CSV table of C-alpha atoms in Angstrom, one decimal:
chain,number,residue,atom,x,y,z
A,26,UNK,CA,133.5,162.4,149.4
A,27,UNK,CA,131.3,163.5,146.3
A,28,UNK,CA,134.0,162.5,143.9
A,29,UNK,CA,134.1,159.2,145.6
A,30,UNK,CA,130.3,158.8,145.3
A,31,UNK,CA,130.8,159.6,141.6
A,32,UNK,CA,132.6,157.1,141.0
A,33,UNK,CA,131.0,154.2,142.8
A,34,UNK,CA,127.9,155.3,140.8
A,35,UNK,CA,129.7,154.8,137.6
A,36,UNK,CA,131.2,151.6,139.0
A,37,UNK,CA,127.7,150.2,139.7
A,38,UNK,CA,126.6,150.0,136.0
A,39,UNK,CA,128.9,147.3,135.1
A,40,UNK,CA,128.5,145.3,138.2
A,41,UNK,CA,124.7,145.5,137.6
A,42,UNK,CA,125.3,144.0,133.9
A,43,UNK,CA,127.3,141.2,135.4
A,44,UNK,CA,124.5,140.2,137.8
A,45,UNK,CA,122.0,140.5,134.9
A,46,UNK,CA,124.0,138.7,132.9
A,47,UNK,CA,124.7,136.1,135.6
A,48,UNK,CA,120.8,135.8,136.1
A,49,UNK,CA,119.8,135.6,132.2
A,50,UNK,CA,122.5,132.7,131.8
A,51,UNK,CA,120.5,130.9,134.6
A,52,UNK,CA,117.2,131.5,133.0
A,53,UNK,CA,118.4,129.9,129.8
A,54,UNK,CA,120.2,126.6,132.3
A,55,UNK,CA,116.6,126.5,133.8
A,56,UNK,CA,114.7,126.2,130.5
A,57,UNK,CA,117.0,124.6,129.0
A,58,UNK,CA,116.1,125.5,125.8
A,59,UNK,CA,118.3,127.5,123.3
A,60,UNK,CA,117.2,130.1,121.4
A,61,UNK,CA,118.5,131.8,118.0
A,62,UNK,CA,119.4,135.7,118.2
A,63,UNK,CA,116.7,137.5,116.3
A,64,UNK,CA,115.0,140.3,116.3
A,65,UNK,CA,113.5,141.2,119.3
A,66,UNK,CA,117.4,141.0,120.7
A,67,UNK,CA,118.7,144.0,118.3
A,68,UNK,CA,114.5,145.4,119.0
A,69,UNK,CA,115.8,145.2,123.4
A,70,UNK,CA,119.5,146.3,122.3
A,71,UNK,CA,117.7,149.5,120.8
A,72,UNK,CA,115.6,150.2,123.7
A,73,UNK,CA,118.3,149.5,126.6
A,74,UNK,CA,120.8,151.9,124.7
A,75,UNK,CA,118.5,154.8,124.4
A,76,UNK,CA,117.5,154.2,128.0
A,77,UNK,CA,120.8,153.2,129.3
A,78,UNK,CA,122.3,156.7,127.9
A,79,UNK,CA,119.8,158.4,129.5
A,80,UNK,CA,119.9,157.0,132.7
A,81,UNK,CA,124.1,157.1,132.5
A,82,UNK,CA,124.0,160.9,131.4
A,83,UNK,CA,121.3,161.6,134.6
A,84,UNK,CA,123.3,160.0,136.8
A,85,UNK,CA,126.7,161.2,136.1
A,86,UNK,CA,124.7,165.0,136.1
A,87,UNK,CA,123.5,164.4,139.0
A,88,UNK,CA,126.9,163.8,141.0
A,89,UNK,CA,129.5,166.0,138.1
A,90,UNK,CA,131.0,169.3,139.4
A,91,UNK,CA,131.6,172.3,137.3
A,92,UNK,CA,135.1,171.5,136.5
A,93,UNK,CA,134.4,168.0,134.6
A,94,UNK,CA,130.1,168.3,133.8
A,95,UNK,CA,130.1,167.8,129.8
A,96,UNK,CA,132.9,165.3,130.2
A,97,UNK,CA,131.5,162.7,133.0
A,98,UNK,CA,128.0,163.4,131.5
A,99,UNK,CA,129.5,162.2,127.8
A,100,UNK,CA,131.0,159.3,129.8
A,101,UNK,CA,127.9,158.4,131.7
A,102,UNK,CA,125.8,158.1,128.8
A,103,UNK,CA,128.4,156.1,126.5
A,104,UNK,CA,129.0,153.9,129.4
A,105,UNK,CA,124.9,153.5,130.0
A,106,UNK,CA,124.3,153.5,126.3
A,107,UNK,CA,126.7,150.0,126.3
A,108,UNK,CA,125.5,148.8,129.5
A,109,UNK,CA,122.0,148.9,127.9
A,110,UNK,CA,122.3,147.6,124.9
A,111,UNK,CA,123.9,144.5,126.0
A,112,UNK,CA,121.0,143.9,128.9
A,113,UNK,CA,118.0,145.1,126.4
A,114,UNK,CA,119.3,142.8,124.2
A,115,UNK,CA,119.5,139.8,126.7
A,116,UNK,CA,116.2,140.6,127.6
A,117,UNK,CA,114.8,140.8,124.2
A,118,UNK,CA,116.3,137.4,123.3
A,119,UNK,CA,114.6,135.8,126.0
A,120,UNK,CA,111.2,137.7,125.9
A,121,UNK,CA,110.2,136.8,122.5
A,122,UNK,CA,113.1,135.6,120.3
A,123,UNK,CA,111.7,132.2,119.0
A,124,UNK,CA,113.5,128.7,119.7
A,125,UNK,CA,115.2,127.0,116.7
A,126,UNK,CA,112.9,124.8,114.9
A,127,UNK,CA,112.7,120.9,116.0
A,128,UNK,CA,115.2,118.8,114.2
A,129,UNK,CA,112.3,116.8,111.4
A,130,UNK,CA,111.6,113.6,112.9
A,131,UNK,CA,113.9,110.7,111.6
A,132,UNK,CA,112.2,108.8,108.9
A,133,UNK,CA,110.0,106.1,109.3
A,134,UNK,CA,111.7,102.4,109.0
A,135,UNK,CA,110.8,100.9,105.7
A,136,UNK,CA,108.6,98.3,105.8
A,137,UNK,CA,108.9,94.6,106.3
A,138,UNK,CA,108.9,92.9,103.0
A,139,UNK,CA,106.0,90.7,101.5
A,140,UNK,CA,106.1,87.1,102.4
A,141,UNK,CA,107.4,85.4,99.5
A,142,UNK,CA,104.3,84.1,97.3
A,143,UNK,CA,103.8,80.5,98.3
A,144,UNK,CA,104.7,77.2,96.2
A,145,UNK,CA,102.0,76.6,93.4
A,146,UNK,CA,100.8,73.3,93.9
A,147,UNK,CA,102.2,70.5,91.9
A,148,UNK,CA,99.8,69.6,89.4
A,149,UNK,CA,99.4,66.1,88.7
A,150,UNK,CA,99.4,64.9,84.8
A,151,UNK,CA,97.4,62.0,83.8
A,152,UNK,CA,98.1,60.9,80.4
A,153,UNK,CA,96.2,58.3,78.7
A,154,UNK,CA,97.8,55.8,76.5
A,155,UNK,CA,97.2,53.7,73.0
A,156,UNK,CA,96.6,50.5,71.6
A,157,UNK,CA,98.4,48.9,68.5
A,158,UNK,CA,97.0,46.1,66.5
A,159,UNK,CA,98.8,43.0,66.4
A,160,UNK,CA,102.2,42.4,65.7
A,161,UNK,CA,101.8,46.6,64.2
A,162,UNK,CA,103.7,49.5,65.6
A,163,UNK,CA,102.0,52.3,63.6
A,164,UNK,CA,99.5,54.7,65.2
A,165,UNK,CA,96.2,54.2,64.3
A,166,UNK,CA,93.7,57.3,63.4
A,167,UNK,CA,91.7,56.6,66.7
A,168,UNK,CA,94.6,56.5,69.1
A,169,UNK,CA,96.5,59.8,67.2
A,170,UNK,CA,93.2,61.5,68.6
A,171,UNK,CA,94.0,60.2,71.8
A,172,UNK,CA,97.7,61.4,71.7
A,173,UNK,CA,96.6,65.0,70.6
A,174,UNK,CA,95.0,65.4,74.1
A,175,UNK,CA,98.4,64.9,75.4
A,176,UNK,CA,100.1,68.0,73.2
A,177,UNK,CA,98.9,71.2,74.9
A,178,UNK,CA,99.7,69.4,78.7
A,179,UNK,CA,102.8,68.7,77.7
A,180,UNK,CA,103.5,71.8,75.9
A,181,UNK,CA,101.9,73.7,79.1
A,182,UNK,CA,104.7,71.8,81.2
A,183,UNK,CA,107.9,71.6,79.1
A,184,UNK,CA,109.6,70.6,82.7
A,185,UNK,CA,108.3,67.2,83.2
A,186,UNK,CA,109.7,64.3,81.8
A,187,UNK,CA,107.5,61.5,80.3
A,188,UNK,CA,108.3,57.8,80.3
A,189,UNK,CA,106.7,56.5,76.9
A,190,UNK,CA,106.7,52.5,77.6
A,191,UNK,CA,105.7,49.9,75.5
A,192,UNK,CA,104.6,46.6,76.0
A,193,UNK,CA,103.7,43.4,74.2
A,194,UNK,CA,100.7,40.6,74.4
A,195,UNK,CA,102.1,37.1,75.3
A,196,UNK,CA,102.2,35.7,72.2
A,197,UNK,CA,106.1,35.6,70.3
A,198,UNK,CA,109.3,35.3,71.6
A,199,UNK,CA,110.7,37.5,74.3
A,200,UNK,CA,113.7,38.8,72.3
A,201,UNK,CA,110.8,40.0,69.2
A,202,UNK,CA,108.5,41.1,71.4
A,203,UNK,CA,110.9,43.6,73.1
A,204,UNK,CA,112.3,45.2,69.6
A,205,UNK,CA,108.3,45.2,68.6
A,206,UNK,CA,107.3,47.4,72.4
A,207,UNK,CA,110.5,49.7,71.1
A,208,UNK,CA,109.3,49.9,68.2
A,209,UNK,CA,106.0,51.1,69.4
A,210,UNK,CA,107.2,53.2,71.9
A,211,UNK,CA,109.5,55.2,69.5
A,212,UNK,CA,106.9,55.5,67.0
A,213,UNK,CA,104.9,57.4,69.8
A,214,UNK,CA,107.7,59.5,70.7
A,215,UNK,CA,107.5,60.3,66.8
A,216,UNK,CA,104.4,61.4,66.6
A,217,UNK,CA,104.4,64.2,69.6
A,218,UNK,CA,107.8,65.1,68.5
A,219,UNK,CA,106.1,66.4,65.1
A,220,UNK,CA,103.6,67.9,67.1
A,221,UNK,CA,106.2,70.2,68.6
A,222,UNK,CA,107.1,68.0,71.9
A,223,UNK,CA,110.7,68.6,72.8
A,224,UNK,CA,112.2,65.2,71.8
A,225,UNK,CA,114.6,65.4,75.5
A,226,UNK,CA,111.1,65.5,77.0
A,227,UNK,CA,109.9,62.0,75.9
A,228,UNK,CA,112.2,58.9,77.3
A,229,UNK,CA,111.0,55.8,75.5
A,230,UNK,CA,110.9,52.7,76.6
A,231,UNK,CA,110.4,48.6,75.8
A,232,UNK,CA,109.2,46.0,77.9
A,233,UNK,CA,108.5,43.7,75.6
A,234,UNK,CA,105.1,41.0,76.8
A,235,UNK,CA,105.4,42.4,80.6
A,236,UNK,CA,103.2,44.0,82.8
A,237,UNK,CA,99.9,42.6,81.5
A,238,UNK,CA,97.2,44.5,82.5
A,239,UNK,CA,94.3,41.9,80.9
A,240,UNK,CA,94.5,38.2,80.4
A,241,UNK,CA,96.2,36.7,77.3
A,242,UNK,CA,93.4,34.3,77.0
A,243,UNK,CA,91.2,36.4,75.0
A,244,UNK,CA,91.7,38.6,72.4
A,245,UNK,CA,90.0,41.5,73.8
A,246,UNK,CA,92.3,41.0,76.8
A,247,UNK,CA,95.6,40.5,74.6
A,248,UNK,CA,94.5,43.9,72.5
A,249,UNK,CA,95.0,45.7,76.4
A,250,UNK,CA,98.0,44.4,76.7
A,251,UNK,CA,99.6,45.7,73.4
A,252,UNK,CA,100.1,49.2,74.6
A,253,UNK,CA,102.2,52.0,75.1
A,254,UNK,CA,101.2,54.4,78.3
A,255,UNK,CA,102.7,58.0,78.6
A,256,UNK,CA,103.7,58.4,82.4
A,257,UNK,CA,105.2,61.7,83.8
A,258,UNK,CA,108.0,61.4,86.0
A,259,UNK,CA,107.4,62.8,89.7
């Protein structure tokens, strides 16, 4: 009967530490929150050992006989010592060993990008044109002022075409009078072209006596007519 007893005493270590065990696994299911071994586990591994040998070693003194004393107490205590250990360190894990860190939260999303800047608004070009004396197709000092004031808009837009047209007064034949508005018209194109104009940017043309833009009656009214205008293409 007492070496019976013995035994189920040793016996009842290990069973304990399975139900321990049993109950820590549960207490980590309920939290659900993983934890990383530190050092409050080997701190409780420490402590359980010293008291689990002590406790093993009391109670396997407490139930040896003289035969087998020094033996079963050796047993006892290496038995407790490991029973110990394991359950101060489960302990101590769950007491204080700190959870992992949060993963870093995922980056923000980069944002949007800017509108696209809108369309600059098209700028309209207003050229003036010039006047030729009659039955002449040079420039004259007064109207290559006027030209001048056309450079630096044309230069500023080197994209837009310019129709340089010329025209006649009523008087001549139509066949003369359209060489003479070529004539005038080319001799503008001339003139901007040695200001630096791009000559692919100027498109002369002659109309010859078309287009009046005055009576032929008079000669102020003929002198309106002998022209050339400068008009931008849309």
């Amino acid at each position: 009967m007492k070496k019976k007893s013995r035994r189920s005493y040793l016996m009842a270590i290990p069973v304990g530490l399975a139900i321990l065990s049993s109950g820590c696994a549960g207490f980590q299911d309920w939290y659900n929150q993983p934890r990383e071994w530190g050092k409050c586990a080997v701190g409780g591994a420490a402590v359980g050992a010293l008291a689990g040998a002590g406790a093993g070693f009391g109670i396997a003194e407490s139930n040896s006989n003289s035969d087998g004393g020094p033996s079963r107490q050796a047993s006892g205590a290496v038995i407790g010592a490991a029973t110990g250990a394991l359950v101060g360190a489960i302990v101590g894990h769950f007491v204080c060993d700190s959870p992992p860190p949060p993963p870093p939260p995922p980056p923000p999303p980069p944002p949007p990008p800017p509108p696209p800047p809108p369309a600059p608004a098209k700028q309209k070009i207003v050229l003036r044109g010039v006047h030729f004396d009659f039955n002449k197709y040079n420039i004259r000092p007064g109207d290559a002022a006027v030209l001048d004031e056309a450079v630096p808009v044309l230069k500023a837009n080197p994209m837009v075409m310019v129709n340089v047209n010329g025209y006649c007064d009523a008087i001549g034949s139509v066949k003369y009078n359209l060489k003479l508005s070529d004539r005038r018209a080319n001799s503008v194109v001339e003139y901007l072209t040695q200001q630096g104009i791009p000559s692919s940017q100027l498109m002369p043309h002659g109309f010859g006596k078309a287009d009046f833009v005055a009576t032929n009656k008079t000669a102020e009214g003929r002198a309106e007519n002998r022209r050339v205008e400068l008009i931008p293409q849309d």
